[in-house]
mmCIF file of C-alpha atoms and ligand atoms in Angstrom:
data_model
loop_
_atom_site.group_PDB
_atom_site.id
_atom_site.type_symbol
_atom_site.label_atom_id
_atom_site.label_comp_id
_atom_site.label_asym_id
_atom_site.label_seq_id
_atom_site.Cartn_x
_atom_site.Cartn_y
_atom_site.Cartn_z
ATOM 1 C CA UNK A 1 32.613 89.012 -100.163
ATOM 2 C CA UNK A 2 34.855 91.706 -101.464
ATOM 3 C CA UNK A 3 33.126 95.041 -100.487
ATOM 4 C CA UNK A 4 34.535 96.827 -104.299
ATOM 5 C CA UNK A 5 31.997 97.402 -106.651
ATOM 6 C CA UNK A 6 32.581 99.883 -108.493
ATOM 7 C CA UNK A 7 36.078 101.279 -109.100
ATOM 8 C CA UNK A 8 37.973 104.345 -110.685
ATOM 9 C CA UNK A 9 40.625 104.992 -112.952
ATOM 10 C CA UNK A 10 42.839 108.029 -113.793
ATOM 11 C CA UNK A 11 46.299 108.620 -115.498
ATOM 12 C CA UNK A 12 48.191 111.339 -114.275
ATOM 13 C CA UNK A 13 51.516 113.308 -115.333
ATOM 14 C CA UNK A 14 53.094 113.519 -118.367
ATOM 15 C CA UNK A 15 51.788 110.815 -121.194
ATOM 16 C CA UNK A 16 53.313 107.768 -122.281
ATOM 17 C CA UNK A 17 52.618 104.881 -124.879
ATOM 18 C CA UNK A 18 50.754 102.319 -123.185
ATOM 19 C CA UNK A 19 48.347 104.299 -121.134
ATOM 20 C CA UNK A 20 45.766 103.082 -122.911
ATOM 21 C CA UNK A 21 46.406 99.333 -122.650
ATOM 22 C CA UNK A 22 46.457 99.854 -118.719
ATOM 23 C CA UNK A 23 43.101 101.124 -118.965
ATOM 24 C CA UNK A 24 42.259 98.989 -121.119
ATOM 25 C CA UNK A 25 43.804 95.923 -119.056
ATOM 26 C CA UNK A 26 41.949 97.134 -115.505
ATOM 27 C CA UNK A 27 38.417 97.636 -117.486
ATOM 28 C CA UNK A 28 38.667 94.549 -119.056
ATOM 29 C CA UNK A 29 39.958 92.341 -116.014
ATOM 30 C CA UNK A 30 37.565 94.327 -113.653
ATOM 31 C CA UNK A 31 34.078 93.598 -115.282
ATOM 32 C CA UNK A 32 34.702 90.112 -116.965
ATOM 33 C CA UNK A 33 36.738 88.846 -114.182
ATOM 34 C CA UNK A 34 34.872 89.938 -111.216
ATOM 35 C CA UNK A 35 31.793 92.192 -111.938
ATOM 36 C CA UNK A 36 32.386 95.483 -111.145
ATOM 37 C CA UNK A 37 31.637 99.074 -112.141
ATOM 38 C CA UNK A 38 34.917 101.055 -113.564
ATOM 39 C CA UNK A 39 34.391 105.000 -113.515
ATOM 40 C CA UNK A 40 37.386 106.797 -115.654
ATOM 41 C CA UNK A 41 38.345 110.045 -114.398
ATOM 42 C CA UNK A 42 39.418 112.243 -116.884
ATOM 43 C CA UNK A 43 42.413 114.855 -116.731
ATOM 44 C CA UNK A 44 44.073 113.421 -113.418
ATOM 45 C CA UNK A 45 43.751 114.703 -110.460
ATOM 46 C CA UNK A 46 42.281 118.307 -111.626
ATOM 47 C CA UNK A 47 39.421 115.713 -112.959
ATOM 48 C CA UNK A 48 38.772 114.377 -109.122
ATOM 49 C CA UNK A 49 38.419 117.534 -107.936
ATOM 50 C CA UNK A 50 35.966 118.931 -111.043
ATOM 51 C CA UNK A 51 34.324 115.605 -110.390
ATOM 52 C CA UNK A 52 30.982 116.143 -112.503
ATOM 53 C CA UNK A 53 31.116 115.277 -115.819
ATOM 54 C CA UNK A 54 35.033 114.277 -115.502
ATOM 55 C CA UNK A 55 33.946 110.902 -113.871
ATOM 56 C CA UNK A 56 33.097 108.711 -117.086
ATOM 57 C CA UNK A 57 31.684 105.453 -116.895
ATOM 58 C CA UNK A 58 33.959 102.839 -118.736
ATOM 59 C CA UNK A 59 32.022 100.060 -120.554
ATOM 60 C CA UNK A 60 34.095 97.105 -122.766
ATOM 61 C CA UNK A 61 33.211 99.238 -125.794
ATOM 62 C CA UNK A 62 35.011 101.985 -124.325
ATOM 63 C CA UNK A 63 38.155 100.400 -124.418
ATOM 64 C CA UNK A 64 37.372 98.218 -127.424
ATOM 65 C CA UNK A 65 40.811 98.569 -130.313
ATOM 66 C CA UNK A 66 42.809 100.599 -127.642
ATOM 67 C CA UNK A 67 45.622 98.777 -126.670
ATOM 68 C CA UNK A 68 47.406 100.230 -129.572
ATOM 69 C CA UNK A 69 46.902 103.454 -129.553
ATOM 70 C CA UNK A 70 49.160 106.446 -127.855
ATOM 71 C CA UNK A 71 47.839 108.904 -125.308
ATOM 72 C CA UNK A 72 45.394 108.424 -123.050
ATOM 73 C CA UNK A 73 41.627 108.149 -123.581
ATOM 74 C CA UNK A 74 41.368 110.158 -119.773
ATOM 75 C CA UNK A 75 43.858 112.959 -120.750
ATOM 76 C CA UNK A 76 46.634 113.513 -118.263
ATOM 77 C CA UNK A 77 47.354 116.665 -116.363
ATOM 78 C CA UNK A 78 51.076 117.169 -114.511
ATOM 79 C CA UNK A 79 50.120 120.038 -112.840
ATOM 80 C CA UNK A 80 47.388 119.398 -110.292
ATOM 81 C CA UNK A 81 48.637 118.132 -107.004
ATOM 82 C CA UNK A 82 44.948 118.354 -104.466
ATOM 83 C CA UNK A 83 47.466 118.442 -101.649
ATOM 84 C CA UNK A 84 49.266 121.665 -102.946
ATOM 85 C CA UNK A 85 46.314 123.164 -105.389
ATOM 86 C CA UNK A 86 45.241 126.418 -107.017
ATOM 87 C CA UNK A 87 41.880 127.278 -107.429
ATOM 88 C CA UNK A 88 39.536 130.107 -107.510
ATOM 89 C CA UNK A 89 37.750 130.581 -104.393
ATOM 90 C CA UNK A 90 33.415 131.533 -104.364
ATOM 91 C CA UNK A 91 34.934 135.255 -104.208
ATOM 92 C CA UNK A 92 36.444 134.740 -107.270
ATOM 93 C CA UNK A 93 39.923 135.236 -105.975
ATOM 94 C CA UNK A 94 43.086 132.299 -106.537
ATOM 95 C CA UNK A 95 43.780 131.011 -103.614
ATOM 96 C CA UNK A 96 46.284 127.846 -103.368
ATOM 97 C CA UNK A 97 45.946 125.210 -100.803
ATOM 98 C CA UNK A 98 44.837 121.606 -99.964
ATOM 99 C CA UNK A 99 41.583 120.377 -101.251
ATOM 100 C CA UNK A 100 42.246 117.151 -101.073
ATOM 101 C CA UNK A 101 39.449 116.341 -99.038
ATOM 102 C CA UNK A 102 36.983 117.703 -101.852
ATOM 103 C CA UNK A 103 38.472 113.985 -104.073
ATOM 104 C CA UNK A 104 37.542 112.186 -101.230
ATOM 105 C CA UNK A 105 33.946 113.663 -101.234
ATOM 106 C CA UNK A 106 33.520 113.374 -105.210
ATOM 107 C CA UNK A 107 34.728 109.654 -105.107
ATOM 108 C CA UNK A 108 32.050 108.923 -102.237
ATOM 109 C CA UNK A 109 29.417 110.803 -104.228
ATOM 110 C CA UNK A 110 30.489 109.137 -107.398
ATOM 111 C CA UNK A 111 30.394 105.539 -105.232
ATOM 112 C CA UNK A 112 33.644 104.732 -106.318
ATOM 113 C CA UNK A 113 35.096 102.456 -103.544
ATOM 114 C CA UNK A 114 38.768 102.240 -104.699
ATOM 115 C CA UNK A 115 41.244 103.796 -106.963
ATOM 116 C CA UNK A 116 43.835 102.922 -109.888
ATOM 117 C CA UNK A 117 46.008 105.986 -110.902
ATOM 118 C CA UNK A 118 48.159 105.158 -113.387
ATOM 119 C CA UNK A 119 51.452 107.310 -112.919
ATOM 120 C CA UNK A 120 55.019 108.201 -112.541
ATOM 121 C CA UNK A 121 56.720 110.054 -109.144
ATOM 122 C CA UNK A 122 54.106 113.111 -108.815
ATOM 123 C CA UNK A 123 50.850 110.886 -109.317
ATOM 124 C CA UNK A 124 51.939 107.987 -107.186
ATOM 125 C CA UNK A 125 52.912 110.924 -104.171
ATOM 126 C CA UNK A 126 49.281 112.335 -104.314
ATOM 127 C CA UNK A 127 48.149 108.488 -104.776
ATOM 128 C CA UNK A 128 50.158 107.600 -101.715
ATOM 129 C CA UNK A 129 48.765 110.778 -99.909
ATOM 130 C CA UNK A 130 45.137 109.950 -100.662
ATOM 131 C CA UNK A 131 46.071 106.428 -99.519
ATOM 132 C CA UNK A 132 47.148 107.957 -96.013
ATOM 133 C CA UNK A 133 43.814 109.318 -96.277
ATOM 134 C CA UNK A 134 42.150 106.319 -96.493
ATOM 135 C CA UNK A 135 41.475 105.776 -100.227
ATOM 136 C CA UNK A 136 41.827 102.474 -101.159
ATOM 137 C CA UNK A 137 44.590 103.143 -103.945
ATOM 138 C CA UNK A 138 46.548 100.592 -106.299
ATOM 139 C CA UNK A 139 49.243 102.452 -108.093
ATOM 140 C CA UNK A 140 50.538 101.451 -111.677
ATOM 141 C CA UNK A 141 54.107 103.023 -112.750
ATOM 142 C CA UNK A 142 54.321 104.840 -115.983
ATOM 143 C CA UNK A 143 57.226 106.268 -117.352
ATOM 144 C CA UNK A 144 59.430 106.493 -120.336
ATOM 145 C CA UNK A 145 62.006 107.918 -118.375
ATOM 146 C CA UNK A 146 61.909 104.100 -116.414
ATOM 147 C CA UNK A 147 63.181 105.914 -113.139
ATOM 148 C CA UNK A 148 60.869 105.026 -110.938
ATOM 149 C CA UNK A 149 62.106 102.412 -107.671
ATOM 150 C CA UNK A 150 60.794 99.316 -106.865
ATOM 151 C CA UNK A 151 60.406 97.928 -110.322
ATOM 152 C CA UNK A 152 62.293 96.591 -113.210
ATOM 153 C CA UNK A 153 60.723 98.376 -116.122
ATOM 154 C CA UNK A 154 58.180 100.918 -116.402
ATOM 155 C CA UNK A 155 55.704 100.676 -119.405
ATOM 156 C CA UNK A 156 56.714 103.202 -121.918
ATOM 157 C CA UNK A 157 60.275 102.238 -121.936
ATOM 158 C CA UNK A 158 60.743 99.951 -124.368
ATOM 159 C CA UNK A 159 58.515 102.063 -126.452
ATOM 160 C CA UNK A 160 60.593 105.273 -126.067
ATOM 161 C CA UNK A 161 64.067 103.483 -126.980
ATOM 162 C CA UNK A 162 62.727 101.921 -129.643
ATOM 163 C CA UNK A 163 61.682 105.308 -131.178
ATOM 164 C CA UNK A 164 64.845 106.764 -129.927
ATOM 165 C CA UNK A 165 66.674 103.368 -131.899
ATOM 166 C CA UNK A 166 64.761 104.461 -135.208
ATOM 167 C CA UNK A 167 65.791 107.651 -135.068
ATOM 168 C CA UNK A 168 69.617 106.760 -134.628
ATOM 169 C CA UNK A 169 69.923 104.466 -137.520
ATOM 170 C CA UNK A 170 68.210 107.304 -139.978
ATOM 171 C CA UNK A 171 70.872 110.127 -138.204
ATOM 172 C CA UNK A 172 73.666 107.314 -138.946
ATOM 173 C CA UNK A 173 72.624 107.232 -142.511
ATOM 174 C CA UNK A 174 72.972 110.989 -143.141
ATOM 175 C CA UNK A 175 76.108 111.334 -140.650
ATOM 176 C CA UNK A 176 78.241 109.270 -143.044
ATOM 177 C CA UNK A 177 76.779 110.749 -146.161
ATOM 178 C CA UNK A 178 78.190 113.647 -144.709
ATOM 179 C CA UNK A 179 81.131 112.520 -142.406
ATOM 180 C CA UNK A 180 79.776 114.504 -139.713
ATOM 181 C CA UNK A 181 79.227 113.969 -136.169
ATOM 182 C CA UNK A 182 75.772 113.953 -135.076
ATOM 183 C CA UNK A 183 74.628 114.284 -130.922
ATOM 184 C CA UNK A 184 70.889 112.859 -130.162
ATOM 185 C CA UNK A 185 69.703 114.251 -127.104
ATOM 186 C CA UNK A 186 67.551 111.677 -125.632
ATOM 187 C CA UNK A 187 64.989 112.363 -122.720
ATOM 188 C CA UNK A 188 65.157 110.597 -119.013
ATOM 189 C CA UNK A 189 65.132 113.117 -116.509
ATOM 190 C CA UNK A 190 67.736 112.424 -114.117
ATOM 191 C CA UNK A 191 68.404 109.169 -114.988
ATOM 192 C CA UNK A 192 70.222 107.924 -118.246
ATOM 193 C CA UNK A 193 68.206 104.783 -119.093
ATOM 194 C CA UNK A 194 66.993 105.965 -122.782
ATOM 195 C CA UNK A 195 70.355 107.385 -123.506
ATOM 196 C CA UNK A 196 72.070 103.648 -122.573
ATOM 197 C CA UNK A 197 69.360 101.372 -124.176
ATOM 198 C CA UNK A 198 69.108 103.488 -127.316
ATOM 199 C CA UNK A 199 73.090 103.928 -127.432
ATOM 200 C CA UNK A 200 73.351 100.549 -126.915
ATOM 201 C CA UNK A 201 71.381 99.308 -129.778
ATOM 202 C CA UNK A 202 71.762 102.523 -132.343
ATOM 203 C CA UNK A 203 75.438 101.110 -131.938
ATOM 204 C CA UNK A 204 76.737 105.044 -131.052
ATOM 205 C CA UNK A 205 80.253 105.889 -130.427
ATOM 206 C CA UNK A 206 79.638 107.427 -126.948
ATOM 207 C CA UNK A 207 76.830 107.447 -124.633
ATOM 208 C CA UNK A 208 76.890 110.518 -121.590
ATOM 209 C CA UNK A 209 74.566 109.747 -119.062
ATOM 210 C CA UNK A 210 73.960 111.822 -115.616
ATOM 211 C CA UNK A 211 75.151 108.522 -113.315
ATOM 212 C CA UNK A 212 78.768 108.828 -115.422
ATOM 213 C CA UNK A 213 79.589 112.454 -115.672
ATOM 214 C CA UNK A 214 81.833 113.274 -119.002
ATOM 215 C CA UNK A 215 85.140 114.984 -119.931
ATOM 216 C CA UNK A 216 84.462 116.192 -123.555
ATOM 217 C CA UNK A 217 87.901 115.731 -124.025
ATOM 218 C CA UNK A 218 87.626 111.886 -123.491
ATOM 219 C CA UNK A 219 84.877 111.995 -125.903
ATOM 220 C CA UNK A 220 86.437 113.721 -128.635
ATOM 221 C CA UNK A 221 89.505 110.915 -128.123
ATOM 222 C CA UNK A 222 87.466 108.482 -128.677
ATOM 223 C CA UNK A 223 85.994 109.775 -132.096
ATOM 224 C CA UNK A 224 89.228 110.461 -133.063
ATOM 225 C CA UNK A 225 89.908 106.940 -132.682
ATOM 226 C CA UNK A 226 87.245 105.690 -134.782
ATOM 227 C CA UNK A 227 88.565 107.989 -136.858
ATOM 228 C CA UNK A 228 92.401 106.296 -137.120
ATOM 229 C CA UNK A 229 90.183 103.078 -137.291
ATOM 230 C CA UNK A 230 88.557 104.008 -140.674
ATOM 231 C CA UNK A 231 85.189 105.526 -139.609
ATOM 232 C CA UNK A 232 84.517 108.994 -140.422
ATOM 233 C CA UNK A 233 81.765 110.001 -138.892
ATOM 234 C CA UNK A 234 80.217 109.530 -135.488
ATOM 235 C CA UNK A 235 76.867 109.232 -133.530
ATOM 236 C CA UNK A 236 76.908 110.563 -129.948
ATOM 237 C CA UNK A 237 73.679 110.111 -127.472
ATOM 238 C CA UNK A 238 73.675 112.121 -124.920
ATOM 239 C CA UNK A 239 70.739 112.276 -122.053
ATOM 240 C CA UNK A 240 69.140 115.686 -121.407
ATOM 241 C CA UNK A 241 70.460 114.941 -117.756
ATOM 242 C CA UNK A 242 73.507 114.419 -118.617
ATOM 243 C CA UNK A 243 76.550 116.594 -117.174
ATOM 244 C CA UNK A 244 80.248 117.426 -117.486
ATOM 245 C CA UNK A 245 82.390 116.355 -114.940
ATOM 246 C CA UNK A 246 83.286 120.014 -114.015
ATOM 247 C CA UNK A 247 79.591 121.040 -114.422
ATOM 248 C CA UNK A 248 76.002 120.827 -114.100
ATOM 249 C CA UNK A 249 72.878 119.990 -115.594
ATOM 250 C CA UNK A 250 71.190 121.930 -118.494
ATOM 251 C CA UNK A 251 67.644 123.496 -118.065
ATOM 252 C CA UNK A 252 65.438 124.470 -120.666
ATOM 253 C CA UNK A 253 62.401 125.667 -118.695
ATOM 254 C CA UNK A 254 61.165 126.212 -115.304
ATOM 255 C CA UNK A 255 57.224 125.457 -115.329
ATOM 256 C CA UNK A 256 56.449 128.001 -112.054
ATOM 257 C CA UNK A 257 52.884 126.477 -111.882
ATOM 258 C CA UNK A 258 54.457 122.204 -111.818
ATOM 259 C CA UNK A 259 55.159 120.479 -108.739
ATOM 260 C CA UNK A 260 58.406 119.560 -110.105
ATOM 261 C CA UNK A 261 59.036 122.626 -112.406
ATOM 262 C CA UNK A 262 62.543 121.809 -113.815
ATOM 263 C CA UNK A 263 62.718 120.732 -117.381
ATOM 264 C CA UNK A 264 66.134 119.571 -118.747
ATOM 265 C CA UNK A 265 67.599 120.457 -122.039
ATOM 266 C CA UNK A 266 70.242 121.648 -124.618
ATOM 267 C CA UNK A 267 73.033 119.533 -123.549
ATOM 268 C CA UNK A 268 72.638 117.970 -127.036
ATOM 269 C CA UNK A 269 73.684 121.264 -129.109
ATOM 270 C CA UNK A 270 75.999 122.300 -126.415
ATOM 271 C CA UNK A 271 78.513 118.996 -127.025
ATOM 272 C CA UNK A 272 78.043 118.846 -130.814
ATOM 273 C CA UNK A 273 79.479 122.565 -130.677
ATOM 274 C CA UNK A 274 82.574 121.621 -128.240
ATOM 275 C CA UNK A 275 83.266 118.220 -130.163
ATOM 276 C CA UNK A 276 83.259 120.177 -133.535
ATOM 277 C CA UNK A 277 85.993 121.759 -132.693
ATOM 278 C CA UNK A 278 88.075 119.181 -130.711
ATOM 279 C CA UNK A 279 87.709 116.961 -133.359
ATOM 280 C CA UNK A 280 87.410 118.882 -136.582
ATOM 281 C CA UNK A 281 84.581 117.175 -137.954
ATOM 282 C CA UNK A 282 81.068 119.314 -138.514
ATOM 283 C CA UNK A 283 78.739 118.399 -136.251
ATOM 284 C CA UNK A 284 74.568 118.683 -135.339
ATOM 285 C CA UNK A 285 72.513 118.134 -132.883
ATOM 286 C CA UNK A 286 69.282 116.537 -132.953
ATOM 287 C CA UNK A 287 66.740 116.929 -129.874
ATOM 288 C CA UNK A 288 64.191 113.679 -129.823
ATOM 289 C CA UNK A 289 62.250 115.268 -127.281
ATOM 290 C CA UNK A 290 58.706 114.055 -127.139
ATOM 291 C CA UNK A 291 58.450 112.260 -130.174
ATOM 292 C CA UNK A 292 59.567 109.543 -127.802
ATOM 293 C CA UNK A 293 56.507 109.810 -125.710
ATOM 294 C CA UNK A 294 53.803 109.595 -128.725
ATOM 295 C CA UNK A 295 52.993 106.740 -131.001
ATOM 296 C CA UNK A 296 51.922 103.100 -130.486
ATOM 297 C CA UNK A 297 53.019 101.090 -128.046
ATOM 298 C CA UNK A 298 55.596 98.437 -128.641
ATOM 299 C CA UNK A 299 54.308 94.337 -128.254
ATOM 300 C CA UNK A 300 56.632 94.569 -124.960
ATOM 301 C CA UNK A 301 54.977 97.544 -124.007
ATOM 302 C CA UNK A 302 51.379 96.409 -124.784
ATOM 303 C CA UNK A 303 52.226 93.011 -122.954
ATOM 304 C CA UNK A 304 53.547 95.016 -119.626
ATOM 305 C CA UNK A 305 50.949 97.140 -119.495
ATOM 306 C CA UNK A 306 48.590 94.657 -119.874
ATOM 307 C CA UNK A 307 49.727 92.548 -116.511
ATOM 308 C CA UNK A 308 50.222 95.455 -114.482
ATOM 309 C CA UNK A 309 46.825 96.690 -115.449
ATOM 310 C CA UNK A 310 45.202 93.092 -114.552
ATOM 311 C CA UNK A 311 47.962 92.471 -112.021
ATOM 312 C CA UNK A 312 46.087 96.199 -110.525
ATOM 313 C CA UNK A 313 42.788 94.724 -110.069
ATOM 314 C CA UNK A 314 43.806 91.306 -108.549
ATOM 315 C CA UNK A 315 45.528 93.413 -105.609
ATOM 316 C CA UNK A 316 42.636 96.057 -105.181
ATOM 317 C CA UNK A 317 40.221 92.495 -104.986
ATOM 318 C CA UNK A 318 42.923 90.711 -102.436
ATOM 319 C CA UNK A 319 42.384 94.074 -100.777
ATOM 320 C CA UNK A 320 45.919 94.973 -100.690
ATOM 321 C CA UNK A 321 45.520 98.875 -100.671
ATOM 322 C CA UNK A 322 47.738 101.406 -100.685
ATOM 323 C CA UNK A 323 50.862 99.393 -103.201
ATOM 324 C CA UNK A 324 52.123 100.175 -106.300
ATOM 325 C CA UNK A 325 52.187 97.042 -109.150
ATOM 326 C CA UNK A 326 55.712 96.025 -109.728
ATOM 327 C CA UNK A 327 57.877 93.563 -111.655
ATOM 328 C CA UNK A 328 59.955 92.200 -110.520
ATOM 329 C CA UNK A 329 62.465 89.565 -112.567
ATOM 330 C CA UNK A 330 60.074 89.394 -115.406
ATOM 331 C CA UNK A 331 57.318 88.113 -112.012
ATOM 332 C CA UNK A 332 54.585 90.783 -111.377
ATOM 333 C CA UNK A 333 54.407 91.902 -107.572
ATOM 334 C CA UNK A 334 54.068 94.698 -105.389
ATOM 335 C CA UNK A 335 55.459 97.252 -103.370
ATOM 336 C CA UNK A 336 54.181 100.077 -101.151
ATOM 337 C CA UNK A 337 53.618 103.527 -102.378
ATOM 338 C CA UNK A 338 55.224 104.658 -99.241
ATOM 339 C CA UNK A 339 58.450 103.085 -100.222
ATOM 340 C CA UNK A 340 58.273 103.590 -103.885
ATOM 341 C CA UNK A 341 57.988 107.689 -103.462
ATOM 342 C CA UNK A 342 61.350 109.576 -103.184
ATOM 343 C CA UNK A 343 63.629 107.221 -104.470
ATOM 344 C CA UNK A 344 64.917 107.255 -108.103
ATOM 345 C CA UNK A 345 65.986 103.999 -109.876
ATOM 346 C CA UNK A 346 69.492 105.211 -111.551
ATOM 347 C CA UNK A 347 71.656 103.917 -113.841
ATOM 348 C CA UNK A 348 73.860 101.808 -111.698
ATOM 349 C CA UNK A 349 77.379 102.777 -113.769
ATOM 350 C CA UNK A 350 78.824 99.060 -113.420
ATOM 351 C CA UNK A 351 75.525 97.023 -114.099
ATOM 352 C CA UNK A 352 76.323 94.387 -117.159
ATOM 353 C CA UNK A 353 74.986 96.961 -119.770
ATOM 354 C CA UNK A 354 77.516 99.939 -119.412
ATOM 355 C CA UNK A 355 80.273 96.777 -119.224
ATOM 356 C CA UNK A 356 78.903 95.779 -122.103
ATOM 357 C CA UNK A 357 79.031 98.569 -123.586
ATOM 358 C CA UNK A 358 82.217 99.461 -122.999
ATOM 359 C CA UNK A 359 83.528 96.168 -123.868
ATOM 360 C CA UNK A 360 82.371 97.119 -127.528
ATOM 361 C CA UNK A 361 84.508 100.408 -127.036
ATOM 362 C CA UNK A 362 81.371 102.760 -126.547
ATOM 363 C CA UNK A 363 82.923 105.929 -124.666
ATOM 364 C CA UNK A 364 80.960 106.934 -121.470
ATOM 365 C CA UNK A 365 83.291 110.224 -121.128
ATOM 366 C CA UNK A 366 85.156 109.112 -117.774
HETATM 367 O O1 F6P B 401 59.110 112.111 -117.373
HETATM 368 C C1 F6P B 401 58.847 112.043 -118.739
HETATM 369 C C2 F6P B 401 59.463 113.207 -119.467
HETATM 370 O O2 F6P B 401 59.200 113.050 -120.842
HETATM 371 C C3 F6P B 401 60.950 113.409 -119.209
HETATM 372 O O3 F6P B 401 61.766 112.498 -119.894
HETATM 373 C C4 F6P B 401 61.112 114.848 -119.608
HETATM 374 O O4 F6P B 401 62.207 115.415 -118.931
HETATM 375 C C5 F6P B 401 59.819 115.482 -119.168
HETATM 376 O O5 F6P B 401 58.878 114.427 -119.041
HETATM 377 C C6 F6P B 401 59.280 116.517 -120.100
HETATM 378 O O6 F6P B 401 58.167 117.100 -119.522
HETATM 379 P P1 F6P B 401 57.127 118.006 -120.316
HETATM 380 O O7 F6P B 401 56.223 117.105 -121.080
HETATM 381 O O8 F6P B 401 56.424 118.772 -119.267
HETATM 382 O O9 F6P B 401 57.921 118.882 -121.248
#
């Protein structure tokens, strides 16, 4: 007899289409398929340590019509790390330190006996943490930004490049009208996933990643070749992490209070102004920024996030603890958290897209 009865839920870090048909998945799978209790925790990991009236019991009609719908129904935080916390002491001061051991306590009092937490890098670190503290944690990887090692695809993905697709082919409509180049700055973090997927299929002229840094000057060649060819205007996609060959990334923000505070941004208006004047053309730039993260869910999206959600609860009831859900060649399997953390999945600059790519004459900028 499995000794999980009751289980808990939480998403943490920033939000991502198909949150809610994860939730929806491990609800579902966990009381029809084997019985049990599901408690969502709202707000992260600032939610396990409130405890209280952040621990929300989950019934089928909870999760009843949400497996389209954006967000999360638990709210997200990407701030609150328990092993590195700030919090206001019974004195009233703000003291910063590690409460983890005040989760543990709430998930006792709360009887939950294991843990899904639904995440990307920062929320799988604390999950792996609480893991080496002997939570019973299954971790689920969330991200648009589809960084994350160990598996194929992260939900969100296909979601965010298909929003970031959209948005191309209504920029390519008014860059003709206008014979102007126009530079999307996609999101992606370090990693230039979004930027090659969305390139790829918005059909753009170029496509700067961060795993292929750029020399404008190739860039503005190869618009002026389009040019020669008959096409007057151009659509270039760059990825916020992307960087010149001679340089380094753009930030936008440093959030002091964020366990990884770096945000990336402006690369975007930065190349439309250098390729407006190599190549003579005007030029704009458009920042996507999180419109990619909102929305419904694509089918693919829905579908993923479905198995890894069920896939979740079949590996907390085998009682394999401490593992984060993966796919793995379209087969769902597992890996554990202590390998997954630290490592980035990048853009590997000779895989069969970027060939493919450039065997369409898409300029990377090398
Ligand atoms: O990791 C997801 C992501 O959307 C990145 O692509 C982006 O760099 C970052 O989060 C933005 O973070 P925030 O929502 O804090 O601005």
């Amino acid at each position: 007899m499995s000794e999980i009865k009751r289980i808990g839920v939480m998403t943490g870090g920033g939000d991502c289409p198909g949150l809610n048909a994860v939730i929806r998945a491990v609800t579902k799978t966990a009381i029809l398929k084997y019985g049990l209790e599901v408690v969502g925790i709202k707000h992260g990991y600032r939610g396990l340590y409130l405890g209280g009236d952040q621990f929300v019991n989950l019934e089928l009609t909870d999760v009843t019509g949400i497996i389209s719908k954006g967000g999360t129904i638990l709210y997200s935080s990407n701030k609150d790390n328990l092993f590195d916390y700030t919090y206001i002491d019974e004195f009233g001061q703000e003291q910063r330190g590690d409460v983890s051991d005040v989760g543990v306590e709430n998930l006792k009092k709360a009887g939950i006996d294991a843990l899904i937490v639904i995440g990307g890098d920062g929320t799988l670190t604390s999950g792996r943490d609480f893991s080496r503290k002997g939570v019973k944690v299954i971790g689920v990887p969330k991200t648009i930004d589809n960084d994350l090692a160990s598996t194929d695809t992260t939900f969100g993905f296909d979601t965010a490049v298909s929003t970031a697709t959209m948005s191309i082919d209504r920029l390519r409509t008014t860059a003709e009208s206008h014979s102007r180049i126009i530079v999307v700055e996609v999101m992606g973090r370090y990693a230039g996933w979004i930027a090659l997927a969305s390139g790829i299929a918005g059909g753009c002229d170029a496509i700067l990643i961060p795993e292929i840094p750029y020399d404008i000057n190739k860039v503005a060649e190869a618009i002026k070749k389009n040019r020669a060819r008959g096409k007057d205007f151009a659509i270039v996609v760059v990825a916020e992490g992307a960087k010149p060959k001679d340089g380094e990334v753009m930030v936008s923000k440093i959030i002091e209070n964020s366990p990884d505070p770096v945000r990336l941004g402006g690369i975007g208006a930065f190349v439309a102004d250098q390729l407006e004047g190599l190549v003579g053309l005007e030029a704009r730039a458009t920042i996507l920024g999180h419109v990619q993260r909102g929305g419904t869910p694509t089918a693919n999206d829905r579908i993923l996030s479905t198995r890894y959600g069920s896939y979740a609860v079949e590996l907390l009831m085998q009682g394999k603890f401490g593992n984060m859900v993966t796919l793995n060649g379209n087969k769902m399997s597992y890996d554990s958290l202590e390998n997954v953390i630290g490592e980035n999945k990048n853009v590997d600059p000779d895989n069969d897209w970027v060939q493919a790519a450039r065997s369409i004459d898409i300029c990377f900028g090398d």
